[in-house]
PDB file of C-alpha atoms in Angstrom:
ATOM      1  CA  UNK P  25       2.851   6.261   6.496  1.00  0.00           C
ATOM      2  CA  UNK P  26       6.058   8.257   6.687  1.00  0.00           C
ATOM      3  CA  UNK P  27       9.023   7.068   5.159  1.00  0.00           C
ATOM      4  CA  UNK P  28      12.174   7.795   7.183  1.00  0.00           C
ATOM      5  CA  UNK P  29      15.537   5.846   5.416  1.00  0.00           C
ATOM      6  CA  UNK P  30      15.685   4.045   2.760  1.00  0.00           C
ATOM      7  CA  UNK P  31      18.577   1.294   1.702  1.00  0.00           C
ATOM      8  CA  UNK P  32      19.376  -0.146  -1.585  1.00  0.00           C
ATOM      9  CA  UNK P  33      21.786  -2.756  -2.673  1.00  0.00           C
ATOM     10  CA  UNK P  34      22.097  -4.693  -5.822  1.00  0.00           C
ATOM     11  CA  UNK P  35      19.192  -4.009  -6.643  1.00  0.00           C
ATOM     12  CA  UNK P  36      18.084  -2.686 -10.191  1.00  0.00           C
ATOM     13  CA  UNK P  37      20.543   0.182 -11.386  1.00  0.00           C
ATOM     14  CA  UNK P  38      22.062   0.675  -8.322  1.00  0.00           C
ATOM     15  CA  UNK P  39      25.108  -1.968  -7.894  1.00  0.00           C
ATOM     16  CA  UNK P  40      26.430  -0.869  -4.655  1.00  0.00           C
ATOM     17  CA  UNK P  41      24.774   0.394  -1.105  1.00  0.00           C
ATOM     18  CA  UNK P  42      23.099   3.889  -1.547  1.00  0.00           C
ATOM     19  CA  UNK P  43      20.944   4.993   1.282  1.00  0.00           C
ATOM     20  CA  UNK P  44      18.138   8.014   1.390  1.00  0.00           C
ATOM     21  CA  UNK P  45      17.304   9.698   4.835  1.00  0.00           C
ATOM     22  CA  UNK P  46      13.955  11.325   3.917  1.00  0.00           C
ATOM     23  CA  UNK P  47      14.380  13.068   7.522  1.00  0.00           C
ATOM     24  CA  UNK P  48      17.252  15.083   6.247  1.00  0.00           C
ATOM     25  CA  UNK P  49      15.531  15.544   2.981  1.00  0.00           C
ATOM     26  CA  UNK P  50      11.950  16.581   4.383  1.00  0.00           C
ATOM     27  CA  UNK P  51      13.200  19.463   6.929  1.00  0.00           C
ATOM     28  CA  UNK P  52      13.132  21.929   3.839  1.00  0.00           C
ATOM     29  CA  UNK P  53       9.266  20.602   3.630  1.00  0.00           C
ATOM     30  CA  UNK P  54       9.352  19.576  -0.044  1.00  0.00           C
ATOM     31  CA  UNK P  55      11.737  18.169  -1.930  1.00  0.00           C
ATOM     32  CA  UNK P  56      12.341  16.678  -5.769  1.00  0.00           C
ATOM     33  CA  UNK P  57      13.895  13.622  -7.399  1.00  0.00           C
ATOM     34  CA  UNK P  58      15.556  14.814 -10.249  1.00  0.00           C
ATOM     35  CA  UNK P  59      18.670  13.453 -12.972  1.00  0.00           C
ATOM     36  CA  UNK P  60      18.769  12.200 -16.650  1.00  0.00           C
ATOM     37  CA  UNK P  61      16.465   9.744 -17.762  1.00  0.00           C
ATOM     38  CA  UNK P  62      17.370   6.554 -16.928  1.00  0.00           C
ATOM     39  CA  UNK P  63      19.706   7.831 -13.808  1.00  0.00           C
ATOM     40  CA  UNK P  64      17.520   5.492 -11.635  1.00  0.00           C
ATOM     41  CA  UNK P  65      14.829   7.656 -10.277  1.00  0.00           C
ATOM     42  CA  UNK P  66      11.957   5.923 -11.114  1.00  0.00           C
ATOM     43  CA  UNK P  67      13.657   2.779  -9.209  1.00  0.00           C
ATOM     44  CA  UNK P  68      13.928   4.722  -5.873  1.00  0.00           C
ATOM     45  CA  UNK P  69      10.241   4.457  -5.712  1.00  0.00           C
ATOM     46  CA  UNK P  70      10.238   0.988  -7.421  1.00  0.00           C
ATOM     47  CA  UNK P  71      12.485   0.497  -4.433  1.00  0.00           C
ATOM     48  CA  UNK P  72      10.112   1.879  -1.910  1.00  0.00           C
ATOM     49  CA  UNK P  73       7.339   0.044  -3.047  1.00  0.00           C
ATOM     50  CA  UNK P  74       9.274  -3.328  -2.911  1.00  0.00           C
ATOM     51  CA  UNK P  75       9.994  -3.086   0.853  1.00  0.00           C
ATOM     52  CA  UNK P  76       6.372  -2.179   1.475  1.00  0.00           C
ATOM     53  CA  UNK P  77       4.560  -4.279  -0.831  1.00  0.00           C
ATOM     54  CA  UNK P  78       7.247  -7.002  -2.573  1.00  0.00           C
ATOM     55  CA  UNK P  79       5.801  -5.921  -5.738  1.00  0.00           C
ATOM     56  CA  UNK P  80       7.015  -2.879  -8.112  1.00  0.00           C
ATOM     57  CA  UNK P  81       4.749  -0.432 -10.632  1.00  0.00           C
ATOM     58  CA  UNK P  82       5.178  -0.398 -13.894  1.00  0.00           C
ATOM     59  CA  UNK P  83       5.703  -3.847 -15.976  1.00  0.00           C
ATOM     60  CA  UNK P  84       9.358  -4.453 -14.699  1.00  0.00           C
ATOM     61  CA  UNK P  85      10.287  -7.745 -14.070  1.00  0.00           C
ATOM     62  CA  UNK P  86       9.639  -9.122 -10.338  1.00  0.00           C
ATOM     63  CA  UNK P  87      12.450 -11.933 -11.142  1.00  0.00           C
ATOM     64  CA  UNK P  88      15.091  -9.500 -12.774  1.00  0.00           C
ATOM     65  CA  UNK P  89      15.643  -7.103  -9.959  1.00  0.00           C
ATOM     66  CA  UNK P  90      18.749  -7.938  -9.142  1.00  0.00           C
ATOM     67  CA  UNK P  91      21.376  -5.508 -10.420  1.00  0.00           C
ATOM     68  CA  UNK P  92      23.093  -5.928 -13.260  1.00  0.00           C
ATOM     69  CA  UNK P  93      25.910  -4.273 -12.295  1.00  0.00           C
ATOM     70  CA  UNK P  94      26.910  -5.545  -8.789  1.00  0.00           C
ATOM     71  CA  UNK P  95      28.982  -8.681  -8.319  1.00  0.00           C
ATOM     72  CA  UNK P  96      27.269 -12.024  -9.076  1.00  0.00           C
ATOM     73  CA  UNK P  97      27.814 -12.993  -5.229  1.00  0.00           C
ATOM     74  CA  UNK P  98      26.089  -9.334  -3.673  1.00  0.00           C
ATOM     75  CA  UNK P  99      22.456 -10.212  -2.486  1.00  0.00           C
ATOM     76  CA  UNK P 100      20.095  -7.252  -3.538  1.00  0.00           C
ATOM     77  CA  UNK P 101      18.281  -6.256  -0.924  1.00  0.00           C
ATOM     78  CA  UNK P 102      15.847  -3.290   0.372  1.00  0.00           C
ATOM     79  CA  UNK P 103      15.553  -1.893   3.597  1.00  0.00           C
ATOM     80  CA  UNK P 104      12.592   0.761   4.635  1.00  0.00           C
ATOM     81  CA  UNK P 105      12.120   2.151   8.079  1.00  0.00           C
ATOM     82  CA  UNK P 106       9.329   3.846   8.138  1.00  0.00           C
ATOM     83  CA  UNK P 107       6.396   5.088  10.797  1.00  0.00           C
ATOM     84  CA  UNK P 108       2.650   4.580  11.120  1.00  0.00           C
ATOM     85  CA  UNK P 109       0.216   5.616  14.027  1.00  0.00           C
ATOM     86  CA  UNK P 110       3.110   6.824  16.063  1.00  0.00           C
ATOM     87  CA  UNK P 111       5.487   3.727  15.942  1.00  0.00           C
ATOM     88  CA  UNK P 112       8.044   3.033  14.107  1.00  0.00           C
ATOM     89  CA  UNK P 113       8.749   0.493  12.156  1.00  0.00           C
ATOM     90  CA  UNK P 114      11.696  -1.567   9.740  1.00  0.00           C
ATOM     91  CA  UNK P 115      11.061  -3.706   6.325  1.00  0.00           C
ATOM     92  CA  UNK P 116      13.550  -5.952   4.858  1.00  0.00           C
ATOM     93  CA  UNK P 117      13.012  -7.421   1.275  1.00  0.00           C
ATOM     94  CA  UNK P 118      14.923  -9.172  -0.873  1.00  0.00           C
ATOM     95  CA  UNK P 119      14.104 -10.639  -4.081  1.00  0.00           C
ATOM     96  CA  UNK P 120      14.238 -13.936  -5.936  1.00  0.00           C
ATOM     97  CA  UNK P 121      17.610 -14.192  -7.874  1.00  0.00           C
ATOM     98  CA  UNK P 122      20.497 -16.765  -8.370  1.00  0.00           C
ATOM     99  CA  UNK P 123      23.500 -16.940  -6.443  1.00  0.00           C
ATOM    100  CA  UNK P 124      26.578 -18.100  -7.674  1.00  0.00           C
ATOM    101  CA  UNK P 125      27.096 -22.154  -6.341  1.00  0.00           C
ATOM    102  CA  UNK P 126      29.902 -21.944  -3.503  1.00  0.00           C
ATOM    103  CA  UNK P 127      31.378 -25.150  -5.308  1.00  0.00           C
ATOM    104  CA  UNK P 128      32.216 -25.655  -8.782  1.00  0.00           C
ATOM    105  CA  UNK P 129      29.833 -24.034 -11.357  1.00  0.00           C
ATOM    106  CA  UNK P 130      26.561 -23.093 -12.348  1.00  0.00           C
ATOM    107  CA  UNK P 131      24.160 -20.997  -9.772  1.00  0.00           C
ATOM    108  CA  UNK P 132      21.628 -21.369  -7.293  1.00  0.00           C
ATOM    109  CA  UNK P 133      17.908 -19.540  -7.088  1.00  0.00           C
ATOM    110  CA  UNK P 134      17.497 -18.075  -3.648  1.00  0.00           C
ATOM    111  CA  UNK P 135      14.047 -17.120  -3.162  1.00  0.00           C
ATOM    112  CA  UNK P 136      12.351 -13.618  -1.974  1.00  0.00           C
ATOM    113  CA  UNK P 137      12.337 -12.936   1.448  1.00  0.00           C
ATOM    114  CA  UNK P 138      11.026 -10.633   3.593  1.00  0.00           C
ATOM    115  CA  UNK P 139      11.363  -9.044   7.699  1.00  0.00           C
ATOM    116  CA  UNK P 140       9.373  -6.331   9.289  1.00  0.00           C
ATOM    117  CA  UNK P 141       9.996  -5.673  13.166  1.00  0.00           C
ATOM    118  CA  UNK P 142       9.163  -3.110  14.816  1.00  0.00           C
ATOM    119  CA  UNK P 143      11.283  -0.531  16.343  1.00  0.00           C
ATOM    120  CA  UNK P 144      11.763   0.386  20.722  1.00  0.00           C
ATOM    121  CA  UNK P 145      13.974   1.466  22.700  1.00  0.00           C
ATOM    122  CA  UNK P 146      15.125  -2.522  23.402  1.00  0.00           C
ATOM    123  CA  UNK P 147      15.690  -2.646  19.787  1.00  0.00           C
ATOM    124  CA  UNK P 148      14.182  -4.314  16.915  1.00  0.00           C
ATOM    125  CA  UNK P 149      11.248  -6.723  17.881  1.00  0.00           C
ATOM    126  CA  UNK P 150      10.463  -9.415  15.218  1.00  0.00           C
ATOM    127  CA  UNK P 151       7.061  -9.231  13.703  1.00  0.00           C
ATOM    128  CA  UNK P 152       7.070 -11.418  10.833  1.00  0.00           C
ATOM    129  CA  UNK P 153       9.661 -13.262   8.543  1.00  0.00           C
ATOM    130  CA  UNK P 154       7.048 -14.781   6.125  1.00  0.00           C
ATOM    131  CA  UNK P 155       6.479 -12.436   2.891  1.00  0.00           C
ATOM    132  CA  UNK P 156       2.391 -13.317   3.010  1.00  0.00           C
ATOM    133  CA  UNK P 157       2.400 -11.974   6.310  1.00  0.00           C
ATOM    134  CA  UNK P 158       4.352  -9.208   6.137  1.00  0.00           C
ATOM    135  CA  UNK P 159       2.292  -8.209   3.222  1.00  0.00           C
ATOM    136  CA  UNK P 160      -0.623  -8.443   4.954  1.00  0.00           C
ATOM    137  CA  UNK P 161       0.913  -6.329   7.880  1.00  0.00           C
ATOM    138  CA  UNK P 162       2.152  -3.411   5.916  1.00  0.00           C
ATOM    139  CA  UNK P 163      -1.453  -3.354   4.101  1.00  0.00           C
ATOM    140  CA  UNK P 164      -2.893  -2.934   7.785  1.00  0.00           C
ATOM    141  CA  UNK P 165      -0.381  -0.450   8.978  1.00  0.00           C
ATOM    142  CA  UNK P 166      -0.099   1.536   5.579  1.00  0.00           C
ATOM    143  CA  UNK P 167      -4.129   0.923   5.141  1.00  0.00           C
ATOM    144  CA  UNK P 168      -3.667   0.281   1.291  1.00  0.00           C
ATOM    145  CA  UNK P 169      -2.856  -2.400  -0.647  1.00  0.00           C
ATOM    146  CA  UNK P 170      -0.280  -2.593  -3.428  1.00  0.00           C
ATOM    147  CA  UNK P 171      -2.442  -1.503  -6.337  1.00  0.00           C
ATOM    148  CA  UNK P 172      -4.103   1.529  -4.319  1.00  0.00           C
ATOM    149  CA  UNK P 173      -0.442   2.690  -3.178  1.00  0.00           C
ATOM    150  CA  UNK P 174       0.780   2.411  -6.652  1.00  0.00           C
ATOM    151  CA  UNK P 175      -2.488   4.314  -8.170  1.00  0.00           C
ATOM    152  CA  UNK P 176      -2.031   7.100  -5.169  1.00  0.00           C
ATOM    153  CA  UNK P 177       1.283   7.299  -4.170  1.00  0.00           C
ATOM    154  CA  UNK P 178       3.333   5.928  -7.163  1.00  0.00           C
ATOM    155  CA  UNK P 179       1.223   6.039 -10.149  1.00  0.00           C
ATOM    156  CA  UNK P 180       3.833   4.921 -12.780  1.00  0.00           C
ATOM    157  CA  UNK P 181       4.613   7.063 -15.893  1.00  0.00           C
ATOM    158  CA  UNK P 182       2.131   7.272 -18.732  1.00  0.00           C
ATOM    159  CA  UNK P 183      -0.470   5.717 -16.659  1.00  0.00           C
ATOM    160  CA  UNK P 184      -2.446   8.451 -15.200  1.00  0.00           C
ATOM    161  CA  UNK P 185      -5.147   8.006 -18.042  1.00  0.00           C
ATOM    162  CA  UNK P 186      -5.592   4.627 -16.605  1.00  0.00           C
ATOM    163  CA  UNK P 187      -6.899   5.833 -13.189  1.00  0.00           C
ATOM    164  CA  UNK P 188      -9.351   8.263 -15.016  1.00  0.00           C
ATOM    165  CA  UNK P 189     -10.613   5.657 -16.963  1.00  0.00           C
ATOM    166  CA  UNK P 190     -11.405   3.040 -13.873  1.00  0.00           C
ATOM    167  CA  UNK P 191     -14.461   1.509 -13.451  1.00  0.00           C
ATOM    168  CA  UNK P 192     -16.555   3.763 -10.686  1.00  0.00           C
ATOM    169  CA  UNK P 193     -16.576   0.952  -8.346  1.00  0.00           C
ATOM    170  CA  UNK P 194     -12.864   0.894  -8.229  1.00  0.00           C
ATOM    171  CA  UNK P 195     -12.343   4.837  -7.617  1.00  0.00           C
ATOM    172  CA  UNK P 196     -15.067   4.596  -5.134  1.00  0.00           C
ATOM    173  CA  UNK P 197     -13.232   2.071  -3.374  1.00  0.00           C
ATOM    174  CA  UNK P 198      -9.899   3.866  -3.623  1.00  0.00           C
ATOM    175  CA  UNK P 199     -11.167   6.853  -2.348  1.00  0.00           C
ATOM    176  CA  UNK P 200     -13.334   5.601   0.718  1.00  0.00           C
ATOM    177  CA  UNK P 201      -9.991   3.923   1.594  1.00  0.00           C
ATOM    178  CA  UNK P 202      -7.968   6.821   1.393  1.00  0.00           C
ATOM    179  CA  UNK P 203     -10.731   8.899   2.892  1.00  0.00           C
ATOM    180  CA  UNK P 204     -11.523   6.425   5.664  1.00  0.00           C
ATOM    181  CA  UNK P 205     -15.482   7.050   4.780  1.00  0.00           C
ATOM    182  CA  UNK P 206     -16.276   4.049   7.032  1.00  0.00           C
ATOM    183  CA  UNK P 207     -18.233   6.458   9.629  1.00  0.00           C
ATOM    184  CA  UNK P 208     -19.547   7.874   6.833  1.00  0.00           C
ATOM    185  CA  UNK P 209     -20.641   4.723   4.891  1.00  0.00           C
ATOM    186  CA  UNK P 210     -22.356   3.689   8.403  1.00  0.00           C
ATOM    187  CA  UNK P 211     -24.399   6.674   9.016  1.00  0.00           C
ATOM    188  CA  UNK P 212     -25.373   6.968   5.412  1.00  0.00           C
ATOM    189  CA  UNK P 213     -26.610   2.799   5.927  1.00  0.00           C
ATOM    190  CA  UNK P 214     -28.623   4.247   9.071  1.00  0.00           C
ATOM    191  CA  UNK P 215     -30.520   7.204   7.295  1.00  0.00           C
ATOM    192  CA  UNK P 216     -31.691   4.858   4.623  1.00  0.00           C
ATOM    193  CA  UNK P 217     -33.037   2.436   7.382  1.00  0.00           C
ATOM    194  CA  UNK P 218     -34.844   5.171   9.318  1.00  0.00           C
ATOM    195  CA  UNK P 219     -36.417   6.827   6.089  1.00  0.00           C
ATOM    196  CA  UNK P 220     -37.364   3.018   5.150  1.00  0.00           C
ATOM    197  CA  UNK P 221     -39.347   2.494   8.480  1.00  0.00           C
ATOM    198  CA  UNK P 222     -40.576   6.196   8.201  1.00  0.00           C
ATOM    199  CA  UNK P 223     -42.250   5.505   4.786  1.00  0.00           C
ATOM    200  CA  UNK P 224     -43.427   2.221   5.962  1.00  0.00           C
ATOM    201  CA  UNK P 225     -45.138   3.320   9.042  1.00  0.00           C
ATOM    202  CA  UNK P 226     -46.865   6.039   6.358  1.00  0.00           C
ATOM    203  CA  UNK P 227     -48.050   3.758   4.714  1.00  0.00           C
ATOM    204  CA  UNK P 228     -49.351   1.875   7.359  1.00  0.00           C
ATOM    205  CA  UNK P 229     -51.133   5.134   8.115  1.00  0.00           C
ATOM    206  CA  UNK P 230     -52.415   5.799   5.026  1.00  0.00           C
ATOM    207  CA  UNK P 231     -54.137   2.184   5.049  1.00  0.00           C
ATOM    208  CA  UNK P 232     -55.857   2.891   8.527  1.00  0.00           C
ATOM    209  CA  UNK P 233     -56.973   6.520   6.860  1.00  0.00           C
ATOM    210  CA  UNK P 234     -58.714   4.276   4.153  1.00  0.00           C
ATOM    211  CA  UNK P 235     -60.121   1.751   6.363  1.00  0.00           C
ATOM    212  CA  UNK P 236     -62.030   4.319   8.325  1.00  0.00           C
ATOM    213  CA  UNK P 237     -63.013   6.662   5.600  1.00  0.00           C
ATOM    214  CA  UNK P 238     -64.620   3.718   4.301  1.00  0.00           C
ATOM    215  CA  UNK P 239     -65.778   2.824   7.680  1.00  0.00           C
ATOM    216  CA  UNK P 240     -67.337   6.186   7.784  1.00  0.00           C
ATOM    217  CA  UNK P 241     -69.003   6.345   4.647  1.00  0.00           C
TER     218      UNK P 241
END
């Protein structure tokens, strides 16, 4: 997955519309996030994540995303394109919070939506508008799910120690995933097979040997 722009509004510390072209930033080949703590860096990749996945790392608030700052009337929202396998593709998100009620007091929860389409030269071509299955399309396209793009590509602050203290079964899953060891995993499955006949047709052998050494004797 390569991320290409990315547009935030209202959302967490960032009050009005800020927008990141990783193209621009990515011609130099590498490039750093950097400011004072609590300049809103970690939430550019809580932002990322969201658009992806609907979810953020850390233990921030799913229902408090909204900005604080922005207007009570501005709908946060996040916007990722993004390619995978040579297409392109656009994510819209934007979380549960409560708008202000057109008509006398008091406000109204609006609840999290979410758009992916897919980018052509006709345009944008709707792919889903339901957050389940836009979730379930990223996961195919990205070929991780939230947690394992979290642990690999946006393993929160402080909890590194956490990976290296997984259960085996969970690293081993993370890493055939990101090291697509399905071919692998299938040829591995195969060998065992073969040796498994091989040692039972040695056996099988070894029974005839007996049967007509005793024969013999």
């Amino acid at each position: 997955m390569k991320p290409h722009r990315l547009q935030i509004e209202a959302f967490g510390p960032f009050a009005s519309a800020v927008e990141i072209d990783f193209d621009s930033l990515s011609d130099e080949g590498v490039f750093l996030i950097h400011g004072r703590t609590g300049a809103g860096k970690t939430f550019l990749l809580d932002a990322l994540c969201f658009a992806l996945y609907g979810e953020v790392s850390g233990d921030r608030n799913i229902k408090g995303l909204k900005s604080d700052h922005a207007s009570p009337a501005a709908v946060p929202r996040v916007t990722l394109s993004f390619s995978c396998g040579g297409r392109r593709y656009r994510v819209s998100r934007t979380p549960a919070w409560s708008a202000p009620r057109s008509r006398g007091e008091g406000t109204t929860d609006k609840p999290a939506q979410a758009v992916l389409e897919r980018e052509s030269e006709r345009g944008l071509e709707p792919i889903s508008s339901r957050s389940s299955e836009v979730n379930r399309e990223v996961e195919g396209l990205v070929g991780l799910n939230a947690s394992q793009f979290r642990q690999v590509i946006l393993l929160p602050q402080g909890r590194f120690a956490e990976v290296l203290r997984a259960r085996a079964d969970e690293r081993e899953a993370l890493l055939r995933t990101l090291f697509d060891t399905v071919l692998f995993d299938q040829a591995a499955r195969w060998l065992e097979e073969q040796a498994k006949a091989d040692r039972l047709r040695l056996l099988d052998q070894d029974r005839a040997l007996t049967v007509l050494r005793q024969q013999a004797f």
